[in-house]
XYZ file of C-alpha atoms in Angstrom:
575
model
C 15.963 8.373 -1.461
C 13.070 9.100 -3.942
C 12.245 12.601 -5.668
C 10.282 14.603 -2.963
C 8.202 17.580 -2.632
C 9.034 20.241 -0.098
C 5.595 21.317 1.643
C 4.698 24.483 0.338
C 5.066 26.456 4.750
C 3.211 29.597 3.094
C 0.065 27.601 3.650
C 0.537 25.600 7.005
C -2.632 25.525 8.501
C -4.309 26.513 6.423
C -8.339 24.691 5.688
C -7.343 21.929 2.759
C -9.866 23.582 0.881
C -9.133 27.349 1.111
C -5.406 25.550 -0.177
C -7.411 23.898 -3.343
C -9.098 27.538 -4.126
C -5.691 29.409 -3.717
C -3.813 26.463 -6.114
C -7.097 27.003 -8.452
C -7.505 23.438 -8.295
C -11.352 23.566 -7.835
C -14.282 26.584 -8.395
C -15.306 28.525 -4.776
C -18.730 27.647 -5.676
C -17.502 23.532 -6.507
C -16.408 23.240 -2.906
C -19.233 24.928 -1.248
C -21.591 22.522 -2.517
C -18.956 19.594 -1.832
C -18.524 20.636 1.405
C -23.239 20.675 1.898
C -22.986 17.424 0.363
C -20.484 15.704 2.779
C -22.007 16.379 5.903
C -24.172 13.498 4.995
C -20.730 11.387 4.517
C -18.471 9.897 7.294
C -15.519 11.314 4.568
C -13.340 14.094 5.128
C -13.440 16.746 2.902
C -10.529 15.638 0.549
C -11.685 12.058 -0.229
C -14.530 13.624 -0.819
C -13.958 15.357 -3.748
C -11.827 12.917 -4.960
C -14.696 10.399 -5.342
C -16.335 12.650 -6.690
C -13.420 13.069 -9.763
C -13.056 16.768 -8.273
C -9.222 16.591 -7.555
C -7.622 13.856 -8.523
C -5.311 11.843 -6.036
C -1.747 13.902 -7.147
C -4.055 16.931 -5.919
C -5.280 15.746 -2.445
C -1.552 14.627 -1.076
C -0.139 18.179 -2.280
C -2.734 19.543 -0.724
C -2.102 18.231 3.003
C 1.947 17.708 2.139
C 1.162 22.345 2.280
C -1.628 21.927 4.962
C 1.095 19.689 7.348
C 3.669 20.472 6.263
C 4.906 16.753 5.218
C 7.367 15.678 1.727
C 4.800 14.349 -0.586
C 7.408 11.155 -2.930
C 5.599 11.786 -6.155
C 8.122 8.534 -7.827
C 8.372 6.603 -4.390
C 9.086 3.569 -6.933
C 12.285 4.997 -7.461
C 14.851 4.137 -5.069
C 12.924 2.948 -2.607
C 13.108 -0.759 -2.373
C 16.573 -1.196 -2.314
C 16.155 -0.279 1.842
C 12.760 -1.701 2.168
C 12.300 -3.073 5.693
C 9.994 -6.476 6.311
C 9.253 -5.111 9.601
C 4.974 -4.139 8.819
C 3.540 -7.660 7.504
C 2.222 -7.765 4.050
C -1.463 -7.562 5.593
C -0.834 -4.566 7.667
C 0.539 -3.090 4.669
C -2.988 -3.827 2.602
C -5.039 -2.429 5.028
C -3.238 1.018 6.218
C -1.534 1.766 2.980
C 1.175 2.116 4.829
C 5.043 1.029 4.313
C 8.482 1.380 5.823
C 11.036 2.001 3.630
C 13.624 2.685 5.401
C 15.296 2.152 9.150
C 17.885 4.288 10.783
C 19.771 3.594 14.693
C 17.024 6.447 15.562
C 14.302 6.737 12.729
C 11.453 4.975 10.436
C 10.623 6.475 7.691
C 7.106 6.025 6.646
C 5.438 6.334 3.390
C 1.802 6.506 3.723
C -1.402 7.870 2.106
C -3.318 8.806 4.663
C -1.181 10.975 7.375
C -3.781 11.145 9.833
C -4.090 6.936 11.553
C -2.270 8.119 14.252
C -2.904 5.277 16.373
C -1.079 3.485 13.025
C 1.730 5.432 13.139
C 2.300 5.110 17.207
C 2.009 1.075 16.925
C 4.935 1.689 14.271
C 6.624 3.641 17.345
C 5.711 1.235 19.626
C 7.008 -1.710 17.457
C 10.455 0.076 16.489
C 11.088 1.506 19.307
C 11.927 4.748 17.165
C 11.040 7.869 15.792
C 8.694 8.065 12.535
C 9.493 10.352 9.759
C 5.673 10.242 6.974
C 6.694 10.258 3.736
C 3.386 10.984 1.398
C 2.134 8.846 -1.393
C -0.026 7.674 -3.835
C -2.290 3.821 -2.786
C -0.697 2.293 -5.683
C 2.546 3.538 -5.410
C 3.070 2.045 -1.832
C 1.146 -1.581 -2.932
C 3.790 -2.209 -5.316
C 6.619 -1.599 -2.976
C 4.448 -4.398 -0.595
C 4.639 -6.650 -4.107
C 8.395 -6.011 -4.504
C 8.778 -7.177 -1.013
C 6.142 -9.616 -0.861
C 8.615 -10.558 -4.144
C 11.972 -10.961 -2.045
C 11.293 -12.173 1.077
C 8.692 -15.526 0.061
C 10.009 -18.631 0.305
C 11.780 -19.878 -3.766
C 9.423 -23.588 -5.494
C 12.600 -24.779 -5.273
C 12.907 -24.401 -1.006
C 9.418 -25.965 -1.004
C 10.380 -28.876 -3.082
C 13.217 -29.618 -0.939
C 10.813 -29.354 2.406
C 8.571 -31.727 0.519
C 11.496 -34.544 0.025
C 12.025 -34.324 3.918
C 8.683 -34.579 5.129
C 8.615 -37.649 2.941
C 4.986 -38.929 1.399
C 2.489 -37.298 3.381
C 1.177 -34.892 1.138
C -2.108 -32.441 1.572
C -3.194 -31.613 -2.515
C -6.860 -30.165 -2.231
C -7.794 -27.325 -0.278
C -9.981 -24.003 -1.157
C -10.197 -22.915 -5.352
C -8.374 -19.758 -4.981
C -10.694 -16.990 -4.668
C -10.547 -14.040 -7.683
C -10.230 -11.187 -4.399
C -7.342 -13.075 -3.468
C -4.115 -12.597 -3.964
C -1.278 -15.681 -4.524
C 1.305 -13.168 -3.261
C -0.874 -13.897 0.518
C -0.650 -17.210 -0.057
C 2.450 -18.180 1.336
C 1.579 -20.602 4.825
C -0.479 -23.120 2.373
C 0.565 -26.935 2.738
C 2.838 -27.432 0.587
C 1.187 -28.881 -2.622
C -0.660 -25.434 -2.348
C 2.405 -23.461 -1.604
C 4.968 -25.429 -4.413
C 2.054 -24.668 -7.450
C 1.041 -20.653 -5.431
C 5.150 -20.198 -6.179
C 5.719 -21.287 -9.231
C 2.911 -19.137 -10.126
C 3.971 -16.061 -9.099
C 7.559 -16.472 -9.880
C 6.984 -17.081 -13.326
C 5.026 -13.388 -13.343
C 7.721 -12.413 -11.024
C 9.366 -13.891 -14.569
C 7.509 -12.651 -17.149
C 6.700 -15.677 -17.676
C 4.118 -15.822 -20.926
C 3.776 -20.012 -20.359
C 4.041 -23.064 -17.686
C 5.213 -26.242 -18.808
C 4.661 -29.540 -16.865
C 6.097 -31.966 -18.241
C 6.080 -35.896 -16.390
C 8.734 -37.745 -18.217
C 9.423 -41.182 -16.220
C 12.124 -40.663 -13.504
C 10.929 -36.834 -13.136
C 8.744 -34.190 -13.702
C 10.143 -31.071 -15.587
C 8.711 -27.129 -14.788
C 10.006 -25.120 -17.773
C 9.193 -21.092 -18.069
C 8.606 -19.604 -21.306
C 10.614 -16.083 -21.273
C 10.301 -13.632 -24.029
C 9.509 -16.889 -26.784
C 12.442 -19.222 -25.297
C 11.539 -22.335 -22.861
C 14.366 -22.143 -19.504
C 13.882 -24.946 -16.924
C 13.507 -23.731 -13.305
C 12.264 -26.758 -11.597
C 11.977 -30.146 -10.555
C 9.938 -31.711 -8.669
C 10.611 -35.370 -8.036
C 8.026 -38.183 -9.634
C 6.325 -38.887 -6.624
C 4.064 -35.607 -6.439
C 3.210 -35.561 -9.893
C -0.137 -36.015 -9.556
C -0.563 -33.458 -6.841
C 0.772 -31.205 -8.466
C -1.761 -31.678 -11.518
C -4.953 -31.965 -8.978
C -4.482 -29.015 -7.392
C -3.709 -27.251 -10.733
C -7.152 -29.264 -12.027
C -9.238 -27.907 -8.554
C -7.478 -24.601 -9.161
C -9.089 -24.159 -12.361
C -12.352 -26.386 -11.072
C -11.308 -29.144 -13.517
C -12.572 -32.695 -12.959
C -9.832 -34.407 -11.086
C -10.590 -38.053 -11.771
C -10.603 -37.675 -14.665
C -7.512 -38.635 -16.198
C -7.555 -39.884 -19.887
C -8.904 -37.250 -21.608
C -7.587 -33.719 -22.517
C -9.162 -30.931 -20.194
C -9.265 -27.381 -20.786
C -10.394 -24.496 -17.659
C -9.325 -20.740 -16.608
C -8.236 -20.436 -13.210
C -8.378 -15.643 -11.706
C -6.399 -14.434 -9.661
C -4.634 -11.528 -7.935
C -1.129 -11.429 -8.724
C -0.408 -7.831 -5.752
C -2.097 -4.595 -7.505
C -2.560 -6.902 -10.965
C -5.485 -8.859 -13.084
C -4.037 -12.491 -13.974
C -6.467 -14.683 -16.166
C -4.985 -18.545 -16.564
C -5.623 -20.420 -19.062
C -4.946 -24.021 -18.334
C -4.444 -27.097 -20.646
C -4.119 -30.771 -19.638
C -3.913 -33.740 -21.832
C -2.824 -37.288 -20.577
C 0.149 -39.206 -21.951
C 1.678 -42.021 -21.680
C 4.328 -40.867 -18.279
C 1.134 -38.749 -17.036
C -0.675 -35.435 -17.321
C 1.158 -32.688 -19.562
C 0.175 -29.509 -17.986
C 0.618 -25.433 -19.485
C -1.085 -22.700 -18.169
C -1.435 -19.941 -20.473
C -0.088 -16.374 -17.973
C -2.517 -13.776 -19.029
C -1.996 -10.576 -17.498
C -5.012 -6.995 -17.750
C -2.330 -5.132 -19.084
C -4.436 -2.831 -21.508
C -1.601 -0.312 -21.488
C 0.327 -3.332 -24.132
C -2.541 -2.855 -26.583
C -0.696 0.622 -27.985
C 0.389 0.572 -31.520
C 3.368 2.990 -29.976
C 4.694 0.257 -27.932
C 4.737 -2.961 -29.941
C 7.622 -1.232 -31.660
C 6.721 -0.090 -35.426
C 8.711 2.573 -36.565
C 6.995 6.429 -37.458
C 6.075 5.598 -40.947
C 4.557 1.954 -40.795
C 2.935 3.081 -37.601
C 1.250 6.215 -39.322
C 0.737 4.187 -42.763
C -0.988 1.945 -40.188
C -3.101 4.707 -38.918
C -4.396 5.897 -42.123
C -5.167 2.478 -43.085
C -8.210 1.891 -39.664
C -9.847 5.520 -40.410
C -10.744 3.303 -43.945
C -14.211 2.763 -42.361
C -14.691 -0.462 -44.370
C -12.854 -3.422 -45.984
C -10.495 -5.769 -44.072
C -6.865 -5.616 -42.595
C -5.326 -8.864 -42.690
C -1.908 -9.438 -40.625
C -0.361 -13.217 -40.608
C 3.129 -14.789 -39.005
C 3.523 -18.042 -37.348
C 1.976 -19.454 -33.877
C 3.426 -17.025 -30.846
C 4.385 -13.695 -33.493
C 1.815 -11.294 -31.793
C -0.496 -10.721 -34.082
C -3.175 -10.686 -31.450
C -1.439 -8.111 -29.477
C -1.889 -6.290 -32.843
C -4.778 -6.524 -33.586
C -6.886 -5.861 -30.351
C -4.433 -2.614 -30.554
C -5.267 -1.784 -33.489
C -9.453 -2.192 -32.416
C -8.304 0.121 -29.055
C -6.906 3.145 -31.395
C -10.522 2.858 -33.124
C -12.351 1.354 -29.804
C -15.051 5.284 -29.483
C -18.964 4.358 -27.819
C -20.214 5.282 -31.358
C -18.656 2.451 -32.582
C -19.975 -1.301 -32.081
C -17.255 -4.169 -31.975
C -17.481 -7.321 -32.326
C -14.857 -10.203 -31.904
C -15.242 -13.936 -32.654
C -11.485 -15.957 -31.385
C -10.865 -19.435 -30.148
C -9.578 -18.814 -27.160
C -10.275 -15.165 -25.993
C -7.418 -14.628 -24.538
C -8.300 -10.919 -23.626
C -10.863 -9.707 -22.069
C -11.300 -5.968 -23.440
C -13.811 -3.617 -21.889
C -16.080 -1.744 -24.374
C -16.849 -4.635 -27.048
C -18.173 -7.915 -27.354
C -16.167 -11.242 -27.818
C -17.078 -14.495 -28.836
C -15.608 -17.856 -27.999
C -15.420 -20.338 -30.829
C -16.953 -23.379 -29.639
C -16.926 -26.639 -32.597
C -18.405 -29.078 -30.441
C -21.963 -26.795 -30.733
C -21.189 -25.699 -34.284
C -20.070 -22.256 -32.844
C -17.303 -22.232 -35.844
C -15.691 -18.918 -36.688
C -18.216 -19.135 -40.260
C -21.378 -19.457 -37.171
C -20.564 -17.201 -34.949
C -19.154 -14.627 -38.136
C -23.452 -14.996 -40.213
C -24.399 -14.278 -36.167
C -22.407 -11.811 -35.747
C -23.713 -9.732 -39.230
C -27.370 -9.795 -37.434
C -25.453 -7.554 -34.495
C -25.666 -4.826 -36.870
C -21.420 -4.192 -36.065
C -19.159 -1.395 -37.311
C -15.894 -3.652 -36.946
C -15.509 -7.032 -36.337
C -12.154 -9.289 -35.307
C -12.379 -13.047 -36.676
C -10.037 -14.723 -35.091
C -8.476 -16.570 -38.007
C -9.296 -17.477 -41.490
C -9.154 -20.585 -41.702
C -11.386 -21.873 -44.430
C -12.758 -20.204 -47.766
C -15.786 -19.944 -45.898
C -15.016 -17.762 -43.269
C -12.729 -15.579 -46.018
C -15.485 -15.360 -48.438
C -18.184 -13.980 -44.851
C -15.674 -11.523 -44.390
C -15.548 -9.829 -47.589
C -18.836 -10.132 -48.032
C -18.874 -7.484 -44.937
C -16.473 -5.919 -45.860
C -18.215 -5.299 -49.381
C -21.562 -4.127 -47.432
C -19.166 -1.564 -45.705
C -18.086 -3.354 -42.006
C -14.228 -3.020 -41.354
C -12.751 -6.445 -40.711
C -9.765 -7.485 -38.708
C -7.892 -11.221 -38.859
C -4.678 -13.065 -39.069
C -3.358 -15.448 -41.278
C -0.846 -18.178 -40.945
C 1.664 -17.381 -43.767
C 5.402 -16.061 -43.594
C 5.704 -12.720 -44.823
C 2.481 -9.721 -45.795
C 2.306 -10.883 -49.928
C 1.991 -14.408 -49.279
C -0.687 -13.855 -48.075
C -2.688 -12.791 -51.319
C -1.188 -16.405 -52.533
C -3.059 -17.872 -49.251
C -6.189 -15.540 -49.752
C -5.882 -17.524 -53.237
C -5.305 -21.048 -52.608
C -8.311 -21.274 -50.732
C -11.065 -20.187 -53.869
C -11.677 -16.680 -53.510
C -11.458 -14.510 -56.446
C -8.781 -12.368 -56.704
C -11.649 -9.139 -57.582
C -13.170 -9.462 -53.997
C -10.069 -10.066 -52.669
C -8.302 -6.869 -54.523
C -11.423 -5.046 -54.114
C -12.077 -5.876 -50.238
C -8.253 -6.105 -48.637
C -6.660 -2.758 -47.796
C -3.688 -3.868 -46.060
C -1.395 -7.233 -45.604
C 0.351 -6.757 -42.550
C 2.831 -9.501 -41.046
C 5.724 -9.624 -37.985
C 7.972 -11.706 -35.617
C 8.870 -11.013 -32.163
C 12.412 -10.228 -31.332
C 14.165 -9.837 -27.826
C 15.107 -6.653 -27.105
C 18.941 -5.884 -25.292
C 19.544 -5.560 -21.669
C 20.311 -2.345 -21.693
C 22.333 -2.706 -19.270
C 24.800 -5.456 -19.595
C 24.568 -5.565 -23.388
C 28.806 -5.406 -25.295
C 29.365 -3.914 -28.544
C 30.084 -6.659 -31.212
C 31.979 -7.214 -34.549
C 30.243 -8.424 -37.305
C 31.882 -10.982 -40.093
C 29.890 -9.249 -43.248
C 31.281 -12.273 -45.305
C 27.944 -14.301 -43.545
C 25.669 -11.195 -43.264
C 26.676 -10.780 -47.712
C 26.263 -14.614 -47.991
C 22.724 -14.105 -46.334
C 21.655 -11.549 -48.865
C 21.914 -8.489 -46.357
C 23.429 -5.482 -47.753
C 25.708 -4.976 -45.668
C 26.577 -0.883 -46.011
C 24.392 -0.132 -43.544
C 26.334 -1.179 -41.279
C 28.964 0.523 -41.944
C 30.502 3.225 -38.958
C 27.925 1.684 -37.082
C 28.391 0.287 -33.507
C 26.110 -3.158 -32.844
C 25.438 -4.989 -29.855
C 25.138 -8.594 -28.755
C 23.482 -9.843 -25.831
C 26.063 -10.476 -22.820
C 23.489 -11.233 -19.170
C 22.795 -10.163 -15.374
C 20.756 -10.651 -12.743
C 18.295 -8.419 -14.045
C 17.468 -10.665 -17.560
C 18.582 -13.485 -15.849
C 22.071 -13.724 -17.650
C 20.134 -14.607 -20.532
C 21.130 -10.923 -21.850
C 17.493 -9.770 -23.341
C 14.801 -8.569 -21.210
C 11.336 -8.338 -23.302
C 10.765 -8.510 -27.332
C 9.399 -5.927 -29.983
C 8.270 -6.385 -33.435
C 9.678 -6.705 -36.445
C 7.168 -5.695 -39.307
C 5.886 -5.538 -43.029
C 3.073 -4.102 -44.213
C 1.470 -4.006 -48.455
C -0.613 -1.554 -48.148
C -3.573 -1.892 -51.650
C -2.708 0.069 -53.922
C -4.099 0.608 -57.657
C -0.341 -1.362 -58.432
C -1.849 -4.361 -56.020
C -4.990 -4.934 -56.564
C -3.365 -5.451 -60.969
C -0.990 -8.108 -59.368
C -3.840 -9.583 -56.983
C -6.117 -10.050 -60.264
C -3.540 -10.826 -62.750
C -2.847 -14.045 -59.831
C 1.105 -12.670 -59.119
C 3.068 -14.895 -57.151
C 4.278 -13.971 -53.566
C 8.338 -13.696 -54.537
C 6.514 -10.892 -57.613
C 4.027 -8.977 -55.445
C 7.530 -8.968 -52.389
C 9.576 -7.502 -55.222
C 7.423 -4.955 -56.733
C 6.247 -3.815 -53.301
C 9.890 -3.807 -52.449
C 10.525 -1.847 -55.479
C 8.390 0.916 -54.865
C 9.637 1.298 -51.584
C 8.343 -1.523 -48.836
C 10.828 -2.508 -46.022
C 10.599 -5.683 -45.820
C 10.903 -7.783 -42.111
C 14.557 -8.380 -42.505
C 15.096 -4.279 -42.753
C 12.977 -3.505 -40.255
C 15.023 -6.289 -38.065
C 18.366 -4.455 -39.202
C 16.997 -0.975 -38.365
C 16.573 -2.160 -34.971
C 19.728 -3.787 -34.922
C 21.616 -0.759 -35.954
C 19.527 1.452 -32.801
C 21.090 -1.394 -30.339
C 17.426 -2.372 -29.648
C 18.153 -5.899 -30.550
C 21.074 -8.495 -32.011
C 22.274 -9.048 -35.274
C 21.768 -13.204 -34.542
C 18.477 -12.784 -32.692
C 16.702 -11.116 -36.018
C 18.339 -13.677 -38.251
C 17.097 -16.695 -35.626
C 13.651 -15.443 -36.151
C 13.569 -14.274 -39.167
C 14.768 -18.268 -40.294
C 12.227 -19.925 -38.462
């Protein structure tokens, strides 16, 4: 069972407000004014105080626990999902915020958020013919358990395909567009093609996929999920359902279902349990039918945290120091899919305060962030990075983010913005930090302008992290490492691990990703090299001699810490 808080029997039967005062959660004067205001509402005093932000949900449940003598589970998600019961419908769970945690021969344990719903508990008692024992829990915890239960009970996409094959040709492909407030986990009883598309999305989200690829061929269709940067084949629907699947996705994303000769781009907004998800849709024609890619973008702002990207402490502190400089350019480089945008958003989140005007121009806007203005590039109407950037400067921003510096014009406007007191973030497509200098010079930017405005060149890759539940020790061939130019002395006496695979990581051996980084902070010595137009290897070697850790060094450090495997680091570095 999850961790539970035993009720304080010394407070049983006391009034709700009196318990709060005794526990010093609110002042008597605050309670008195709240009671006066609450008389005009139909809300109980605990809920009223919660709505006014005078107490937290945790305070509310702890106080109810003391008042009613009901145990309060602080960590409902720990240890509960192994024994969940599906006796209650998902609609019932969501409406009344109750879920059955476990059943025995004579009793059911029910997690509740409101213990005063007497009729609800009488219905559960009648349904199960067992005594009901209540456990107090937070609303979000109950809903998350409901998501887990829905994921375990839902029909798989494979089974839907089997059903389609058995049913034959009469296919319903249309149906309504998903309302953004409608939970895809609830859409289990739709027509087969609609159900199949919904299940493809929900299974991809459950597997932590970033993309769904629907690829036609002469023989059939291949559905692949990209998980932790790697594509895996998951489904093979029959060829005759290709048009139905594509049409359903077009309807969901408000695209023209009659157009199959031109590329189309759209968006879908859905709810997945307790999470909001944006889906970016790209459809292109091919000689064997339309090819679809769905980019899944869960709205999880916790991912934009410098502490969660994988930077070591020294690098993070260095990066945070650069962010404190009120003007200049910070450039993040790396190939497509290396996490550059996530790093930039994490940096912006770090400095996103009410006194700052932050504007971004991106292609496309992948993540919506509260508190900042985001502009989508649109070349069809001449809204490019350069033209948009000129307009942004008239909006009096302190901070500007440019999705990518692609040409001399954009680079020069960014430099002009930095020279006039703005902090500018952007990305470059280069292999390492030192190459960022050379790339800007190749674009035609004067070296002295680069030296006087850029404060840091940052480069990164993403490596998969080992599943901690199944990783295994391995022996490394040190001669092979020497051939790669890696110092083998660092591995002496260290236990290294390799991927194995288990049910928790879908037998891949990896679960999640983290960054490996390097950063060149623009010091007087670096400025001198930029003005002298030194090449990338020279700048890189000089910075290493001054103490810079390369991406390889950072990756090796994470290998020694047991966070990733050596062959994974080498794979990413070689790309």
